[in-house]
Coordinates of N, CA and C in Angstrom, one line a residue:
M188 N 17.7 -1.8 16.1 CA 17.6 -2.9 15.8 C 17.7 -3.7 17.0
K189 N 17.6 -4.7 18.0 CA 18.7 -5.6 19.0 C 18.8 -6.9 18.3
Q190 N 19.9 -7.3 18.1 CA 19.5 -9.1 18.4 C 18.9 -9.9 18.5
H191 N 18.1 -10.2 19.5 CA 17.3 -10.5 19.9 C 15.6 -10.2 19.8
R192 N 15.8 -9.3 19.2 CA 14.6 -8.4 18.0 C 14.2 -9.3 16.9
L193 N 15.8 -9.2 16.6 CA 15.5 -9.3 15.4 C 15.5 -11.2 15.9
A194 N 16.6 -12.3 16.6 CA 16.0 -13.7 16.6 C 14.4 -13.4 17.1
A195 N 14.2 -13.6 17.7 CA 12.3 -13.2 17.9 C 11.4 -13.0 16.5
A196 N 11.4 -12.3 16.1 CA 10.9 -11.7 14.6 C 11.4 -12.6 13.8
V197 N 12.5 -13.6 13.4 CA 12.1 -14.4 12.6 C 11.9 -15.6 12.8
A198 N 12.3 -16.1 14.0 CA 11.2 -17.2 14.6 C 9.3 -16.9 13.9
L199 N 9.5 -15.9 14.6 CA 8.6 -16.1 14.6 C 7.2 -16.2 13.0
V200 N 8.2 -15.5 12.2 CA 7.8 -15.7 10.9 C 8.3 -16.5 10.1
G201 N 9.3 -17.6 10.8 CA 9.3 -18.5 10.4 C 8.6 -20.3 10.8
L202 N 8.4 -20.0 11.5 CA 7.1 -21.0 11.9 C 5.4 -20.6 11.1
V203 N 5.0 -19.4 10.7 CA 4.3 -19.5 9.6 C 5.1 -19.7 7.9
L204 N 6.6 -19.4 7.5 CA 6.9 -20.6 6.8 C 7.2 -21.6 6.9
A205 N 7.0 -21.9 7.5 CA 7.3 -23.6 7.8 C 5.9 -24.3 7.3
G206 N 5.2 -23.8 8.6 CA 3.6 -23.8 8.2 C 3.5 -24.3 6.6
C207 N 3.7 -23.5 6.1 CA 3.5 -22.9 4.6 C 4.4 -24.1 3.6
D208 N 5.4 -24.3 4.1 CA 6.2 -24.9 2.7 C 5.4 -26.3 3.4
Q209 N 5.1 -26.7 4.7 CA 4.5 -28.0 5.5 C 3.3 -28.4 3.7
Q210 N 2.8 -27.4 3.7 CA 1.3 -28.1 2.2 C 1.4 -27.4 1.8
A211 N 0.7 -28.3 0.2 CA 1.0 -28.0 -1.0 C 0.2 -27.4 -1.0
S212 N -1.3 -26.5 -0.6 CA -1.6 -25.3 -0.5 C -1.7 -25.0 -0.1
S213 N -2.4 -23.2 0.1 CA -2.1 -22.3 0.7 C -3.3 -22.8 2.4
P214 N -2.9 -22.5 3.8 CA -3.7 -23.2 4.6 C -5.1 -22.0 4.9
E215 N -5.7 -22.9 5.5 CA -7.2 -22.3 5.4 C -6.8 -21.2 6.9
L216 N -7.6 -20.2 6.6 CA -7.8 -19.2 7.2 C -9.4 -19.3 8.4
K217 N -9.3 -19.9 9.0 CA -11.2 -19.8 9.1 C -11.2 -19.8 10.1
T218 N -10.6 -20.7 11.1 CA -10.5 -21.0 12.6 C -9.7 -19.6 13.3
P219 N -10.0 -18.9 14.3 CA -9.6 -17.9 14.8 C -8.7 -18.2 15.7
A220 N -7.5 -19.1 15.3 CA -6.2 -19.7 15.6 C -6.2 -19.5 14.7
Q221 N -5.9 -20.1 13.5 CA -5.5 -19.5 12.0 C -5.7 -18.3 11.5
K222 N -6.4 -17.4 12.0 CA -6.5 -16.0 11.9 C -5.3 -15.8 12.1
A223 N -5.5 -15.3 13.6 CA -4.0 -15.1 14.2 C -2.8 -15.4 14.4
S224 N -3.0 -16.6 13.2 CA -1.9 -17.3 13.3 C -0.7 -16.8 12.3
Y225 N -2.4 -15.9 10.9 CA -2.3 -15.4 9.7 C -1.2 -13.6 9.8
G226 N -2.0 -13.8 11.6 CA -1.5 -12.3 11.6 C -0.6 -12.0 12.3
I227 N -0.1 -12.6 13.3 CA 1.4 -12.6 13.7 C 2.2 -12.4 12.4
G228 N 3.0 -13.4 11.5 CA 3.1 -13.5 10.0 C 3.4 -12.3 10.1
L229 N 1.8 -11.4 9.4 CA 1.7 -10.3 8.3 C 1.6 -9.2 9.6
N230 N 1.9 -8.8 10.7 CA 2.9 -8.4 10.8 C 4.0 -8.3 11.4
M231 N 4.5 -9.6 11.6 CA 6.2 -9.2 12.1 C 6.6 -8.8 10.4
G232 N 5.9 -9.3 9.2 CA 6.7 -9.0 8.6 C 6.0 -7.2 7.9
K233 N 5.1 -7.0 7.5 CA 6.0 -6.2 7.3 C 7.0 -5.3 8.7
S234 N 6.6 -5.7 9.8 CA 8.0 -4.9 10.5 C 9.7 -5.7 10.0
L235 N 9.1 -6.3 9.2 CA 10.8 -7.0 8.8 C 11.0 -6.1 7.4
A236 N 10.0 -5.7 7.3 CA 9.8 -5.4 6.0 C 10.4 -3.3 5.4
Q237 N 9.7 -2.8 7.1 CA 10.3 -1.9 7.4 C 11.6 -1.0 8.2
E238 N 12.6 -1.9 9.0 CA 12.9 -2.0 8.8 C 14.0 -3.0 7.8
G239 N 14.7 -3.3 6.4 CA 14.8 -3.8 5.5 C 15.4 -5.2 6.2
M240 N 14.4 -6.1 6.4 CA 15.2 -7.7 5.9 C 14.3 -7.7 5.1
E241 N 14.9 -8.2 4.1 CA 14.2 -8.4 2.7 C 15.4 -10.2 2.2
D242 N 16.1 -10.3 3.2 CA 16.7 -11.4 1.8 C 16.8 -12.3 3.6
L243 N 15.8 -12.6 3.7 CA 15.6 -14.0 4.7 C 16.0 -15.0 4.0
D244 N 16.1 -16.5 4.4 CA 15.9 -18.0 3.1 C 14.8 -18.1 4.3
S245 N 13.6 -18.7 3.6 CA 13.0 -19.1 4.7 C 12.7 -20.7 4.9
K246 N 13.1 -21.3 4.5 CA 13.0 -22.7 3.9 C 15.1 -22.9 5.5
A247 N 16.1 -22.2 5.2 CA 16.5 -21.6 6.2 C 16.0 -22.0 7.5
V248 N 15.2 -21.4 7.9 CA 14.1 -20.8 9.2 C 13.8 -21.6 9.6
A249 N 13.5 -22.5 8.4 CA 12.4 -23.8 8.8 C 13.2 -24.8 9.5
L250 N 14.8 -24.5 9.0 CA 14.8 -25.1 9.0 C 14.7 -25.8 10.6
G251 N 16.5 -24.3 11.0 CA 16.7 -23.6 12.5 C 14.6 -24.2 13.2
I252 N 13.9 -24.0 13.0 CA 12.8 -24.6 14.0 C 13.5 -26.0 14.1
E253 N 12.4 -26.3 13.0 CA 12.9 -28.1 13.6 C 13.4 -28.8 13.7
D254 N 14.7 -27.9 13.9 CA 15.6 -28.6 14.9 C 15.7 -28.0 16.3
A255 N 14.9 -27.2 17.0 CA 14.7 -26.8 18.0 C 14.3 -27.4 18.9
V256 N 12.3 -27.7 17.5 CA 11.6 -28.7 18.2 C 12.0 -29.8 19.0
S257 N 13.0 -30.3 16.9 CA 13.5 -31.5 17.0 C 14.2 -31.8 18.4
K258 N 14.6 -31.0 18.7 CA 15.8 -31.1 20.4 C 16.9 -31.7 19.5
K259 N 17.3 -30.8 18.1 CA 18.8 -31.7 17.1 C 19.7 -30.6 17.9
E260 N 21.2 -32.0 17.9 CA 22.1 -30.5 17.6 C 21.6 -29.2 16.7
Q261 N 22.2 -28.4 16.7 CA 22.5 -27.1 15.9 C 23.5 -27.3 15.1
R262 N 23.1 -27.3 13.8 CA 24.0 -27.1 12.6 C 25.1 -26.0 12.6
I263 N 24.7 -25.0 13.5 CA 25.8 -24.2 13.5 C 26.3 -23.1 15.3
K264 N 27.4 -23.7 15.3 CA 28.0 -22.4 16.1 C 27.2 -21.7 16.9
D265 N 27.4 -20.9 18.3 CA 26.6 -19.6 18.3 C 27.3 -18.1 17.7
E266 N 28.7 -19.1 17.3 CA 29.9 -17.3 17.1 C 29.1 -17.0 16.1
E267 N 29.3 -18.2 15.0 CA 28.6 -17.9 13.4 C 27.9 -17.2 13.2
L268 N 26.6 -18.0 15.0 CA 24.5 -17.1 14.5 C 25.1 -15.6 15.3
V269 N 25.6 -15.4 15.9 CA 26.3 -13.9 15.9 C 26.8 -13.5 15.3
E270 N 27.8 -13.5 15.0 CA 28.8 -13.7 13.3 C 27.2 -13.3 12.2
A271 N 26.8 -14.2 12.1 CA 25.5 -13.8 10.5 C 24.2 -12.5 11.6
F272 N 24.3 -12.5 11.7 CA 23.1 -11.3 13.0 C 23.4 -9.9 12.5
T273 N 24.8 -10.7 12.5 CA 24.9 -9.1 13.1 C 25.5 -8.7 11.5
S274 N 25.4 -10.3 10.3 CA 26.3 -9.0 9.3 C 24.5 -8.8 8.3
L275 N 24.0 -10.0 8.5 CA 21.9 -9.7 8.4 C 21.9 -8.1 8.7
Q276 N 21.8 -7.7 9.7 CA 21.3 -6.1 10.6 C 22.4 -5.4 10.0
K277 N 23.4 -5.5 9.9 CA 24.5 -4.0 8.8 C 23.7 -4.5 8.4
R278 N 23.5 -5.1 7.0 CA 22.9 -4.8 6.2 C 22.0 -4.4 6.1
A279 N 21.4 -4.6 6.5 CA 19.4 -4.1 7.2 C 20.3 -2.1 7.6
E280 N 20.8 -2.0 8.3 CA 20.8 -0.3 8.8 C 21.5 -0.2 7.1
E281 N 22.2 -0.4 6.6 CA 22.6 0.1 4.7 C 21.5 0.3 3.6
R282 N 20.4 -0.3 3.5 CA 19.2 -0.6 2.7 C 18.2 0.3 3.8
L283 N 18.5 0.7 4.9 CA 17.2 1.9 5.5 C 17.6 3.1 5.7
A284 N 18.7 3.0 5.5 CA 19.9 4.4 5.4 C 20.1 5.1 3.7
K285 N 20.3 4.1 2.8 CA 19.9 4.6 1.3 C 18.6 4.9 1.1
A286 N 17.5 3.7 1.3 CA 16.7 4.7 1.3 C 16.2 5.8 2.4
S287 N 16.5 6.1 3.6 CA 16.5 8.1 3.6 C 17.3 8.4 2.7
E288 N 18.0 8.7 2.8 CA 19.0 9.7 1.6 C 18.6 9.8 0.3
E289 N 17.7 9.2 -0.4 CA 16.4 8.6 -1.4 C 15.5 9.2 -1.2
A290 N 14.8 9.5 0.0 CA 14.2 10.1 0.4 C 14.1 11.2 0.5
A291 N 15.0 12.1 1.2 CA 15.6 12.4 1.5 C 15.9 13.6 0.4
S292 N 16.2 13.5 -0.5 CA 16.8 14.0 -1.7 C 15.5 14.1 -2.6
A293 N 14.6 13.1 -2.7 CA 13.8 13.0 -3.3 C 12.8 14.4 -3.0
G294 N 12.8 14.8 -1.9 CA 11.8 15.7 -0.8 C 13.2 16.5 -0.4
K295 N 13.7 16.8 -1.1 CA 14.9 18.4 -1.3 C 14.1 18.8 -3.1
K296 N 14.1 17.6 -4.3 CA 14.5 18.6 -5.6 C 12.4 18.4 -5.1
F297 N 11.6 17.8 -4.6 CA 9.5 17.8 -4.8 C 9.4 19.8 -4.6
L298 N 10.7 20.0 -3.4 CA 10.7 21.6 -2.7 C 10.9 22.4 -3.3
E299 N 11.6 22.3 -4.0 CA 12.1 23.4 -5.2 C 11.5 23.8 -6.0
E300 N 11.0 22.9 -7.1 CA 9.9 22.3 -7.3 C 8.8 23.7 -7.1
N301 N 7.7 22.6 -6.4 CA 6.5 23.2 -5.8 C 6.9 24.2 -5.6
A302 N 8.0 25.2 -5.3 CA 8.3 26.3 -4.5 C 7.6 27.5 -6.1
K303 N 8.0 26.6 -7.0 CA 8.2 27.6 -7.7 C 6.9 27.7 -9.1
K304 N 5.7 27.4 -7.6 CA 4.0 27.2 -8.4 C 3.4 28.9 -7.8
P305 N 3.0 29.4 -8.7 CA 1.8 29.7 -8.3 C 1.1 29.9 -6.3
G306 N 0.7 30.3 -6.3 CA 0.2 30.1 -4.8 C 0.7 30.3 -4.1
V307 N 1.9 29.1 -4.2 CA 3.1 28.6 -2.6 C 3.7 29.5 -1.9
V308 N 3.4 29.4 -0.7 CA 4.5 30.8 0.3 C 5.3 29.8 0.8
T309 N 7.1 30.1 0.7 CA 7.9 30.0 1.6 C 8.6 30.0 2.5
T310 N 8.5 30.3 4.2 CA 8.4 31.1 5.0 C 9.8 30.7 5.4
A311 N 10.9 31.1 6.1 CA 11.6 31.3 6.6 C 12.5 30.1 7.6
S312 N 11.0 29.0 8.3 CA 11.4 27.8 8.3 C 11.8 27.0 7.2
G313 N 11.6 27.4 5.9 CA 11.3 26.0 4.9 C 9.6 25.9 4.2
L314 N 8.6 25.4 5.3 CA 7.1 25.1 5.3 C 6.8 26.0 4.1
Q315 N 5.7 25.2 3.0 CA 5.4 25.4 2.2 C 4.1 25.3 2.4
Y316 N 3.0 26.2 1.5 CA 1.4 26.8 1.7 C 1.1 27.4 0.8
E317 N 0.0 26.8 0.6 CA -1.5 27.5 -0.7 C -2.7 26.9 0.4
V318 N -3.3 28.6 0.3 CA -4.8 28.4 0.4 C -6.1 28.8 -0.4
I319 N -5.7 27.2 0.1 CA -7.2 26.9 -1.0 C -8.4 27.8 -0.2
K320 N -8.4 28.2 0.2 CA -10.0 29.1 1.2 C -9.6 30.5 1.7
K321 N -10.1 31.4 1.7 CA -9.4 32.2 2.7 C -10.3 33.1 3.5
A322 N -11.0 33.0 4.6 CA -11.8 33.5 5.8 C -11.0 34.8 6.3
D323 N -11.9 35.3 8.0 CA -11.1 36.2 8.6 C -11.9 36.0 9.7
G324 N -12.1 33.9 9.7 CA -12.2 34.0 11.7 C -11.1 34.6 12.5
P325 N -11.2 34.0 13.7 CA -9.2 34.3 14.6 C -8.1 32.9 14.6
Q326 N -7.6 33.6 14.6 CA -5.9 32.9 14.4 C -5.8 32.6 15.9
P327 N -5.1 31.2 15.1 CA -4.9 30.7 16.4 C -4.0 30.7 17.2
K328 N -3.8 30.5 19.3 CA -2.4 30.8 19.4 C -1.9 29.6 19.9
P329 N -0.4 29.7 20.1 CA 0.2 28.4 20.8 C -0.3 26.9 21.6
T330 N -0.3 28.3 22.4 CA -1.3 27.6 23.7 C -2.8 27.2 23.3
D331 N -3.4 27.5 22.6 CA -5.4 26.8 22.1 C -5.5 25.7 21.7
V332 N -6.7 24.5 22.7 CA -6.3 23.8 20.8 C -7.7 24.1 20.1
V333 N -7.9 23.1 19.3 CA -7.8 23.6 17.7 C -9.3 22.6 17.3
T334 N -10.1 22.6 16.3 CA -10.9 21.4 15.7 C -10.0 21.8 14.5
V335 N -9.8 20.1 13.2 CA -9.1 20.6 12.3 C -10.1 19.6 11.1
H336 N -10.1 19.3 10.6 CA -10.4 18.5 8.9 C -8.7 18.5 8.7
Y337 N -8.3 17.0 8.4 CA -6.9 17.0 7.4 C -7.5 16.3 6.9
E338 N -6.7 15.3 5.8 CA -5.6 14.5 4.4 C -4.1 14.4 4.4
G339 N -3.5 13.2 5.3 CA -2.2 13.7 4.9 C -1.7 12.4 4.0
K340 N -0.9 13.5 3.0 CA -0.6 12.4 2.2 C 1.0 13.1 1.9
L341 N 1.7 11.9 0.7 CA 3.2 11.4 0.2 C 2.9 12.6 -0.5
T342 N 4.3 13.0 -1.5 CA 4.1 13.5 -2.1 C 3.8 12.5 -3.5
D343 N 3.6 11.8 -4.0 CA 3.6 10.6 -5.1 C 1.4 10.3 -4.3
G344 N 0.8 11.8 -3.6 CA -0.7 11.5 -3.1 C -1.1 10.1 -2.9
K345 N -0.5 9.5 -2.2 CA -0.8 8.6 -1.4 C -1.3 8.9 -0.2
V346 N -2.5 8.4 0.4 CA -2.9 9.5 1.8 C -2.5 7.9 2.8
F347 N -1.4 9.1 3.5 CA -2.0 7.6 4.6 C -2.4 7.2 5.9
D348 N -3.4 9.2 5.7 CA -4.1 9.1 7.1 C -5.1 10.1 7.3
S349 N -6.0 10.0 7.0 CA -7.8 10.9 7.0 C -8.4 11.0 7.5
S350 N -9.1 12.1 8.4 CA -10.3 12.8 9.5 C -11.0 12.8 8.1
V351 N -11.0 12.9 7.0 CA -12.2 13.8 6.0 C -12.7 12.1 5.6
E352 N -11.4 11.0 5.7 CA -12.2 9.7 5.1 C -13.0 8.8 6.7
R353 N -12.7 9.3 7.7 CA -12.7 8.9 9.0 C -14.7 9.6 9.2
G354 N -14.9 10.0 8.6 CA -15.8 11.4 8.4 C -15.6 12.3 9.9
S355 N -14.7 13.0 10.6 CA -14.9 12.7 12.3 C -14.3 14.2 12.4
P356 N -13.8 15.2 12.6 CA -13.4 16.1 13.0 C -12.6 15.6 13.6
I357 N -10.9 16.8 14.3 CA -11.4 16.2 15.2 C -10.1 17.4 16.2
D358 N -9.8 17.2 18.0 CA -9.5 18.4 18.5 C -7.8 17.7 18.7
L359 N -7.1 19.2 19.0 CA -5.5 18.5 19.2 C -5.0 20.1 19.8
P360 N -4.0 19.7 20.2 CA -3.6 21.3 20.8 C -2.5 22.0 19.2
V361 N -2.8 23.2 19.7 CA -1.9 23.2 18.4 C -0.4 22.8 19.3
S362 N -0.3 23.6 20.2 CA 1.7 23.5 19.9 C 2.3 21.5 20.5
G363 N 1.2 20.8 20.3 CA 1.1 19.7 20.9 C 1.4 18.5 19.0
V364 N 1.7 19.2 18.1 CA 2.4 18.2 17.5 C 3.7 18.6 16.2
I365 N 3.1 18.0 15.0 CA 5.0 17.8 14.8 C 5.5 20.0 14.6
P366 N 6.3 20.1 14.4 CA 6.1 21.8 13.5 C 6.1 22.2 13.1
G367 N 5.2 21.4 12.3 CA 4.9 22.6 10.7 C 3.7 22.6 10.5
W368 N 2.8 21.5 11.5 CA 2.2 21.6 11.8 C 1.6 23.2 13.5
V369 N 2.5 23.5 14.1 CA 2.8 24.3 14.7 C 2.3 26.0 13.8
E370 N 3.6 25.9 13.0 CA 3.5 27.4 12.3 C 2.0 27.1 11.5
G371 N 1.5 26.2 10.3 CA 0.2 26.7 9.5 C -0.4 26.2 10.4
L372 N -0.8 26.6 11.6 CA -1.7 26.6 12.2 C -2.8 28.3 12.0
Q373 N -0.7 28.7 13.4 CA -0.2 29.9 14.1 C -1.0 30.6 12.3
L374 N -0.5 30.0 11.2 CA -1.0 31.4 10.4 C -2.7 31.0 9.8
M375 N -2.8 30.7 10.2 CA -4.5 29.8 9.5 C -5.7 30.9 10.2
H376 N -7.0 31.2 9.5 CA -7.3 31.9 10.3 C -9.2 30.6 10.0
V377 N -9.9 31.3 11.3 CA -10.6 29.9 11.7 C -11.7 29.9 10.1
G378 N -12.3 28.2 9.4 CA -12.6 29.0 8.0 C -11.8 28.9 7.3
E379 N -11.2 28.8 7.4 CA -9.7 28.8 6.1 C -9.7 26.7 5.3
K380 N -8.9 26.9 4.4 CA -8.4 26.6 4.1 C -7.2 25.9 3.4
Y381 N -5.6 24.9 4.3 CA -4.5 25.0 3.8 C -4.6 23.5 3.8
K382 N -3.2 23.8 2.2 CA -2.0 23.0 1.7 C -1.3 23.0 2.0
L383 N -0.7 22.7 3.5 CA 0.6 22.5 4.2 C 1.4 21.5 3.0
F384 N 2.7 21.8 2.4 CA 4.0 21.6 2.5 C 5.2 21.0 3.8
I385 N 5.3 20.1 3.4 CA 6.2 21.0 5.3 C 7.4 19.7 4.9
P386 N 8.7 20.3 4.8 CA 10.5 19.7 5.2 C 10.1 18.4 5.8
A387 N 10.8 17.0 5.5 CA 10.7 16.5 6.6 C 11.5 16.7 7.9
E388 N 12.3 17.6 8.2 CA 12.9 18.6 9.7 C 11.8 18.9 9.9
L389 N 10.9 19.3 9.7 CA 9.6 19.9 9.9 C 7.8 18.7 10.3
A390 N 7.9 17.3 10.0 CA 7.2 16.6 10.0 C 7.7 15.6 11.3
Y391 N 8.4 14.3 10.7 CA 9.0 13.5 11.5 C 10.7 12.5 11.9
G392 N 11.1 13.4 10.0 CA 12.3 13.0 10.2 C 12.4 12.5 10.1
A393 N 14.1 11.1 10.1 CA 15.1 9.6 10.2 C 13.3 8.8 11.1
Q394 N 13.0 9.6 12.3 CA 11.9 8.6 12.9 C 10.6 8.8 11.8
S395 N 10.6 8.0 11.7 CA 8.8 7.4 10.9 C 8.6 6.7 12.2
P396 N 7.3 7.9 11.9 CA 6.4 7.3 13.3 C 4.8 5.3 12.9
S397 N 4.9 5.6 11.7 CA 3.7 4.9 10.2 C 5.1 3.9 9.6
P398 N 5.1 2.6 9.5 CA 5.6 1.9 7.7 C 4.4 2.7 6.9
L399 N 3.5 3.7 6.8 CA 3.1 3.8 5.8 C 3.8 5.2 5.9
I400 N 4.5 5.4 6.3 CA 5.7 7.7 6.1 C 6.8 6.6 6.5
P401 N 7.4 7.0 5.0 CA 9.1 5.8 4.9 C 9.1 7.6 5.5
A402 N 10.8 7.5 6.3 CA 11.7 7.7 6.4 C 13.0 9.2 5.5
N403 N 12.5 10.4 6.8 CA 12.8 12.0 5.9 C 12.1 12.5 4.6
S404 N 10.7 11.9 4.8 CA 9.1 12.2 3.9 C 8.8 13.4 3.5
V405 N 8.8 13.9 2.9 CA 8.1 15.4 2.8 C 6.0 15.4 2.6
L406 N 5.8 15.6 3.9 CA 4.7 15.0 3.9 C 3.3 16.8 3.8
V407 N 1.5 16.0 2.5 CA 1.5 17.4 2.9 C -0.2 17.0 3.1
F408 N -0.4 17.9 3.2 CA -1.3 18.2 4.1 C -3.0 18.7 3.7
D409 N -3.7 19.0 3.2 CA -4.8 19.5 3.2 C -5.3 19.6 4.5
L410 N -5.4 20.9 4.9 CA -5.8 21.2 6.5 C -6.9 22.0 6.5
E411 N -8.4 22.1 6.7 CA -9.3 23.0 7.6 C -8.9 23.7 8.8
L412 N -9.2 25.1 9.4 CA -9.2 25.1 10.5 C -10.6 25.2 10.5
I413 N -11.4 24.5 11.8 CA -13.5 24.5 11.9 C -12.8 25.9 12.7
A414 N -12.5 25.4 13.3 CA -12.8 25.9 15.2 C -11.6 26.6 15.7
I415 N -11.6 27.0 17.0 CA -10.7 26.7 18.5 C -12.1 27.1 18.6
K416 N -11.6 25.8 20.1 CA -12.0 25.5 21.1 C -12.1 26.5 22.7
D417 N -12.9 26.5 23.0 CA -13.4 27.7 23.7 C -13.0 27.2 25.3
P418 N -11.8 27.8 25.9 CA -10.7 27.2 27.2 C -12.0 26.5 28.1
A419 N -13.6 27.6 28.3 CA -14.4 27.0 29.3 C -14.6 25.5 29.0
Q420 N -14.7 25.9 27.2 CA -15.1 23.9 27.6 C -14.6 23.1 28.2
L421 N -13.3 23.1 27.2 CA -11.7 21.9 27.8 C -11.6 22.2 29.2
Q422 N -11.6 22.4 30.6 CA -11.8 22.6 31.3 C -11.2 21.2 31.6
G423 N -10.7 19.6 32.0 CA -11.8 18.6 33.1 C -11.1 17.9 31.8
A424 N -11.6 18.1 30.5 CA -10.9 17.7 28.9 C -9.6 17.4 28.4
E425 N -9.8 15.6 28.2 CA -9.0 15.6 26.9 C -9.0 15.9 25.9
P426 N -7.2 16.0 24.9 CA -7.7 16.5 23.5 C -7.5 14.9 23.2
E427 N -8.6 14.7 22.1 CA -8.6 14.4 20.8 C -7.0 13.0 19.8
A428 N -6.5 14.3 19.7 CA -6.0 13.7 19.2 C -4.6 13.3 20.4
P429 N -3.3 12.9 19.4 CA -3.0 12.0 20.2 C -1.8 13.2 21.4
A430 N -0.5 12.9 21.4 CA -0.1 14.7 21.9 C 1.5 14.7 21.2
E431 N 1.6 13.9 20.3 CA 3.0 15.1 19.3 C 3.3 14.4 17.9
E432 N 1.4 14.3 17.4 CA 1.4 13.9 16.1 C 0.0 14.6 15.6
P433 N 0.1 14.7 15.0 CA -1.9 15.0 14.0 C -2.0 12.8 13.7
A434 N -1.4 13.0 12.4 CA -1.7 11.1 11.7 C -0.9 10.7 12.6
K435 N -1.2 9.1 12.4 CA -0.6 7.4 12.3 C -0.9 7.3 11.2

């Protein structure tokens, strides 16, 4: 995380916090400007929380904004500010590293226990799967595009993405998704339903694509292989799913 990015994020959150401090009650959220202002604060707050920024002083932020807007002399020298930003960033990185280590440890323990359950198969890569519904359809190749329904969860059962909830299956390239899906899809026959238990190293690892998926998370997918697309129908057509991931 760059210093200027942190400073900008702090400033934007500070604007929202400063506005709240100036009012005895919560501000109204009726006009487009008010709603957009709230959205800026909400998005920045989520971003800062994801990056481990949990110890900001809202009053100090508001004071800095007030001094800048009023063109007052700054109360802290630039050298001290640089040192403070560096310290804050270091603490945030330490928190994220700790959370990442804890997630990796919890994921390892989960997979070890899950592997003992009846019906769960562990492959050489570490991928675990359970056949929920068997079928005799064809199996996809790495070059195929398939139609699937899925629901992705964390190990605590929290859903982070679901085509089932959206009510529409998606088309995706077998070789264009996370490694756990690439392997799992090629094990399946059209018409089958699997439950995939994907280790972090076969999913997103330490680089989470979403605040809903903590770094180093084991992912659990309920996956249904509906069809393998006819190559003739795909000529000139773009796959519906993202190129790098099955879920966001």
